[in-house]
PDB file of C-alpha atoms in Angstrom:
ATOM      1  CA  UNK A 957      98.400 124.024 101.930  1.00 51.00           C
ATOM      2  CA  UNK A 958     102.033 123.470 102.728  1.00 53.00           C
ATOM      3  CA  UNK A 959     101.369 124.076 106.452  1.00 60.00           C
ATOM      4  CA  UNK A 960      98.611 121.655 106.589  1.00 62.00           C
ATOM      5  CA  UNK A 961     100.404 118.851 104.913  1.00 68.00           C
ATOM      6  CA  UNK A 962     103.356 118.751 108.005  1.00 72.00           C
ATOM      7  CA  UNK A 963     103.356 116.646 110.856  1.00 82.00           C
ATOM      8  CA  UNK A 964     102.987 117.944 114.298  1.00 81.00           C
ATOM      9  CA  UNK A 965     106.431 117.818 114.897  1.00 86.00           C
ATOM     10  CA  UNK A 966     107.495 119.332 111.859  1.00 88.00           C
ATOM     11  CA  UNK A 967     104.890 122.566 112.093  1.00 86.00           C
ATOM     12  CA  UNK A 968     106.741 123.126 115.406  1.00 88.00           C
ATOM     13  CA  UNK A 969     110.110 123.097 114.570  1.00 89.00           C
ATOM     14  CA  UNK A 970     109.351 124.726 111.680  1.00 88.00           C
ATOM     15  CA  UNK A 971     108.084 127.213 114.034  1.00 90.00           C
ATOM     16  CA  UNK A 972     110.655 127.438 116.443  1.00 89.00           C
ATOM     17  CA  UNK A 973     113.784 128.137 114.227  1.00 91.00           C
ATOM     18  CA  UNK A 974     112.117 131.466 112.734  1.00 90.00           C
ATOM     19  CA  UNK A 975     113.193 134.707 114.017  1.00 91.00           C
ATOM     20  CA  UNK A 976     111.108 136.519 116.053  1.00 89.00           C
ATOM     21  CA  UNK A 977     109.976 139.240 113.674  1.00 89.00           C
ATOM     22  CA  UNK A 978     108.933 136.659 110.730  1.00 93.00           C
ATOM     23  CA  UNK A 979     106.817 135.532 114.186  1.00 92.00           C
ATOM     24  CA  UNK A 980     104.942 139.001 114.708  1.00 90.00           C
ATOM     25  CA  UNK A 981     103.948 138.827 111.355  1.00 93.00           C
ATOM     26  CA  UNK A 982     102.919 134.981 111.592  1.00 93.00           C
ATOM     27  CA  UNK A 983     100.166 136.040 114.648  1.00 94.00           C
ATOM     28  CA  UNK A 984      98.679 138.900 112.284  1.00 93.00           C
ATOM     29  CA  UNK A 985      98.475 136.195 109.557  1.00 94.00           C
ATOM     30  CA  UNK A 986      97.210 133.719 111.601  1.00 94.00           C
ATOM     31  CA  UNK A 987      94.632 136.519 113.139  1.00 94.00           C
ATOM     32  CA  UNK A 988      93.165 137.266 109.939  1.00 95.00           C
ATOM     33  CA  UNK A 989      92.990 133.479 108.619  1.00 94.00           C
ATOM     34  CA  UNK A 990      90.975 132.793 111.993  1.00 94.00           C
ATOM     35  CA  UNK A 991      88.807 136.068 110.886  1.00 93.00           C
ATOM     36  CA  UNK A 992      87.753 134.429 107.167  1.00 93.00           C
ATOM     37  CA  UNK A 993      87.467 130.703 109.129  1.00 90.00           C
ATOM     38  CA  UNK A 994      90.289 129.556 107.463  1.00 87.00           C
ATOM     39  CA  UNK A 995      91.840 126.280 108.840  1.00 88.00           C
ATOM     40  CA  UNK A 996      90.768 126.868 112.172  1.00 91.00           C
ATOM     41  CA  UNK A 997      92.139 123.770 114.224  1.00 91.00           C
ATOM     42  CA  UNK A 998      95.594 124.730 112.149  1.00 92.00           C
ATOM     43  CA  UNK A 999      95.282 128.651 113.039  1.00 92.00           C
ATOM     44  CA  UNK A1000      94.764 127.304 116.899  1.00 92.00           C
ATOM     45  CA  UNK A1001      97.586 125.198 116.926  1.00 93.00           C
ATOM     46  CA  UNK A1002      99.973 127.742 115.580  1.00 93.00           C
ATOM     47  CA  UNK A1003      98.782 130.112 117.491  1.00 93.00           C
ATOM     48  CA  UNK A1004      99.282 128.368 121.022  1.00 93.00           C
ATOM     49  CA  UNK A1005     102.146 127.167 120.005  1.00 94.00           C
ATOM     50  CA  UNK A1006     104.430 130.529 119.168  1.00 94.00           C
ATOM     51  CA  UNK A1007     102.865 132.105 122.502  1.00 93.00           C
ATOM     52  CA  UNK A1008     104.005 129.152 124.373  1.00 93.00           C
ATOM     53  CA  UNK A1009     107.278 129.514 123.039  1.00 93.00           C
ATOM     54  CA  UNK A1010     108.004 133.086 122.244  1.00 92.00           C
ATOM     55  CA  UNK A1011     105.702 134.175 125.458  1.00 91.00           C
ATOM     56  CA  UNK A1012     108.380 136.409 126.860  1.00 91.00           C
ATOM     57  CA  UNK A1013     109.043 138.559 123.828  1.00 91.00           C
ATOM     58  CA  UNK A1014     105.670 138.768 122.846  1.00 88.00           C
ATOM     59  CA  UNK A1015     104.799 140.226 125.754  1.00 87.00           C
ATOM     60  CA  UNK A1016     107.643 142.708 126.445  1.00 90.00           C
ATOM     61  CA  UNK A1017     106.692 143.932 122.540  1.00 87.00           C
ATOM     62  CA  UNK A1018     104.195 146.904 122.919  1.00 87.00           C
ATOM     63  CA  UNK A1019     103.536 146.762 119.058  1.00 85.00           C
ATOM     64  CA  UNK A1020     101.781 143.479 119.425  1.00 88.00           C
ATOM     65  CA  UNK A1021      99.318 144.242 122.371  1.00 89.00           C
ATOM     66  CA  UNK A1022      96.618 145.111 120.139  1.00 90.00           C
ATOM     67  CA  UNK A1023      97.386 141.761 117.359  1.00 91.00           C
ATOM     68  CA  UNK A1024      97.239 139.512 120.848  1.00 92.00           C
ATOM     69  CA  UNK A1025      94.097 141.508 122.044  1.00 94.00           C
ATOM     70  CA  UNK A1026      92.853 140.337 118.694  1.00 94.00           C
ATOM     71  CA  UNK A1027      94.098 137.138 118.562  1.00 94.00           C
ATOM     72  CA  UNK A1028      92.111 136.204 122.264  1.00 94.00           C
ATOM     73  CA  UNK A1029      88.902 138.053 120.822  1.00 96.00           C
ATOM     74  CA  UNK A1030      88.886 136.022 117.570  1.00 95.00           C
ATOM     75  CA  UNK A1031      90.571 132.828 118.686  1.00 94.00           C
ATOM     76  CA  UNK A1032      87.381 132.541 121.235  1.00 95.00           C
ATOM     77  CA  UNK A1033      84.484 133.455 118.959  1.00 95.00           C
ATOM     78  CA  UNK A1034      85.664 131.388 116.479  1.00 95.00           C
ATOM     79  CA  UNK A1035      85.849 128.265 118.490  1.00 93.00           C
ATOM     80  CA  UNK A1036      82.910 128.953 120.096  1.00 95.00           C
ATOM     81  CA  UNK A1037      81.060 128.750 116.382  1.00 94.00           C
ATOM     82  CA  UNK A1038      83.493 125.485 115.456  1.00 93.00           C
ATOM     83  CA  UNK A1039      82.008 123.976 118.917  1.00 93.00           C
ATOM     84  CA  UNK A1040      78.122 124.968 117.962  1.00 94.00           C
ATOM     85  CA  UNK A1041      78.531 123.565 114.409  1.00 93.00           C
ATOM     86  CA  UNK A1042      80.140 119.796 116.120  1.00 91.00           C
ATOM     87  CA  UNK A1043      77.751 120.188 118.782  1.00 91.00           C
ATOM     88  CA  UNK A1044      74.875 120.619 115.898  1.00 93.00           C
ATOM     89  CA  UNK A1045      76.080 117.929 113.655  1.00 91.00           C
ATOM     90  CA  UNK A1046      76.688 115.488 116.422  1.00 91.00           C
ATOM     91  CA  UNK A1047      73.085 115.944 117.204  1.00 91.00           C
ATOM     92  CA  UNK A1048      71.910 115.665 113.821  1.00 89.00           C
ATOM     93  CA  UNK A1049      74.055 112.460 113.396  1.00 89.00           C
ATOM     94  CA  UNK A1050      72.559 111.138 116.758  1.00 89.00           C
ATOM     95  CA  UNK A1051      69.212 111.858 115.598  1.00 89.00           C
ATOM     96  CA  UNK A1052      69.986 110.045 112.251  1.00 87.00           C
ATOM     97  CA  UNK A1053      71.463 107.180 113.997  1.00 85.00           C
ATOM     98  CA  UNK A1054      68.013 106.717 116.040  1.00 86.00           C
ATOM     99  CA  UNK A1055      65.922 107.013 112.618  1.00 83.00           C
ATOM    100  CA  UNK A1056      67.937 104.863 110.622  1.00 82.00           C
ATOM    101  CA  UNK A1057      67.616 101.985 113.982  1.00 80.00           C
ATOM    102  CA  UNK A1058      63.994 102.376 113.858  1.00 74.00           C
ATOM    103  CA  UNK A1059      64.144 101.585 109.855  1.00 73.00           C
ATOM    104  CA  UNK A1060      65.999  98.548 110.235  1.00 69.00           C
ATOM    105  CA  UNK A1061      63.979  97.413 112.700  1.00 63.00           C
ATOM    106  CA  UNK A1062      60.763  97.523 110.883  1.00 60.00           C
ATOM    107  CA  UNK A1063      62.879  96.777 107.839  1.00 55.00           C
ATOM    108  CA  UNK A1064      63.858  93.371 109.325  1.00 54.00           C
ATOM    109  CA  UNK A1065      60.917  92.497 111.120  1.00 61.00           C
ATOM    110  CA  UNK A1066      58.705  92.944 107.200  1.00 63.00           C
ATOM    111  CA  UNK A1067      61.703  90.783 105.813  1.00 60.00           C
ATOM    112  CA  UNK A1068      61.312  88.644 108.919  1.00 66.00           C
ATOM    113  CA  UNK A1069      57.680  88.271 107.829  1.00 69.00           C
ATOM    114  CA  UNK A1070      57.823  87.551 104.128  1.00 73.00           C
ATOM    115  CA  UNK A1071      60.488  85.329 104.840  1.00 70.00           C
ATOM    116  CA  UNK A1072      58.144  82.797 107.134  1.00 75.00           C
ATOM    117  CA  UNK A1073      55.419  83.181 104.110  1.00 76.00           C
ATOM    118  CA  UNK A1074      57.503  82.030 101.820  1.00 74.00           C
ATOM    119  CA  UNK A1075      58.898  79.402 103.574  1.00 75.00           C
ATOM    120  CA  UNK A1076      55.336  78.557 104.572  1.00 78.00           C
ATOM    121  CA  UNK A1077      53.951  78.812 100.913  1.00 77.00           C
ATOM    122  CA  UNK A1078      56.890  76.047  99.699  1.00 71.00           C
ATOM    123  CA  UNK A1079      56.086  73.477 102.199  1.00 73.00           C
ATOM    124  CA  UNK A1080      51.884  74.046 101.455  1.00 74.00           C
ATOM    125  CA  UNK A1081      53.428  73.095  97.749  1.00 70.00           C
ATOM    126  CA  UNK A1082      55.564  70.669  99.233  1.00 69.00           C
ATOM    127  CA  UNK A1083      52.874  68.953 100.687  1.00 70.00           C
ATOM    128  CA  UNK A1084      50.440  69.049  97.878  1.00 70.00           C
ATOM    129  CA  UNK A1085      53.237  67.662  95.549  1.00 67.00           C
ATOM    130  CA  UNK A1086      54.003  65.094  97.699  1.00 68.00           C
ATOM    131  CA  UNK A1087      50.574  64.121  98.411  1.00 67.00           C
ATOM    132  CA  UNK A1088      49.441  64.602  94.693  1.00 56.00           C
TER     133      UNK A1088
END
């Protein structure tokens, strides 16, 4: 919750003055939170950012081979689901969009319509006042 709270800016240099060992344990952490779904855009972000930075080490470190070979395997199935639920929801929201046009179309063209009756009805009284 702290994490998610930071700016950009902050989340990185918070990142970037921890010592590389707090930053193996970080990608196993981040691994398993990507795993349960957990603050996926967040995970991502992290993620990209301490291989960006700590790139070198990480891969000169033979004890994270198999947390990185995880990391790639779960970073890209997990995205791939984020991506299919957007891409669903967008849909759905498109499709809603169209439905709810059609609505107030008919919507305004019945108002439309009892709108010129009435208006028609008050002058027929209008007229039979005035002539009465």
């Amino acid at each position: 919750a702290v994490v998610s709270t930071q700016s950009t800016g902050e989340l990185e240099e918070s990142l970037l003055v921890l010592p590389f060992h707090y930053i193996c344990d970080i990608l196993i952490l981040l691994n398993e939170w990507l795993l349960n779904k957990k603050s996926v855009e967040l995970c991502c972000k992290c993620t990209f950012f301490l291989l960006r930075v700590h790139h070198n080490q990480i891969v000169a470190n033979k004890v994270l081979v198999n947390v990185i070979e995880s990391l790639n395997k779960t970073t890209r199935e997990v995205v791939k689901e984020v991506k299919d639920v957007i891409g669903f929801n967008l849909a759905a929201l498109k499709f809603l969009q169209l439905d709810q046009q059609d609505t107030n179309e008919s919507f305004f063209k019945d108002f439309t319509g009892k709108v010129k009756d009435v208006k028609r009805k008050k002058r027929a009284v209008l007229k039979t006042v005035a002539s009465g």
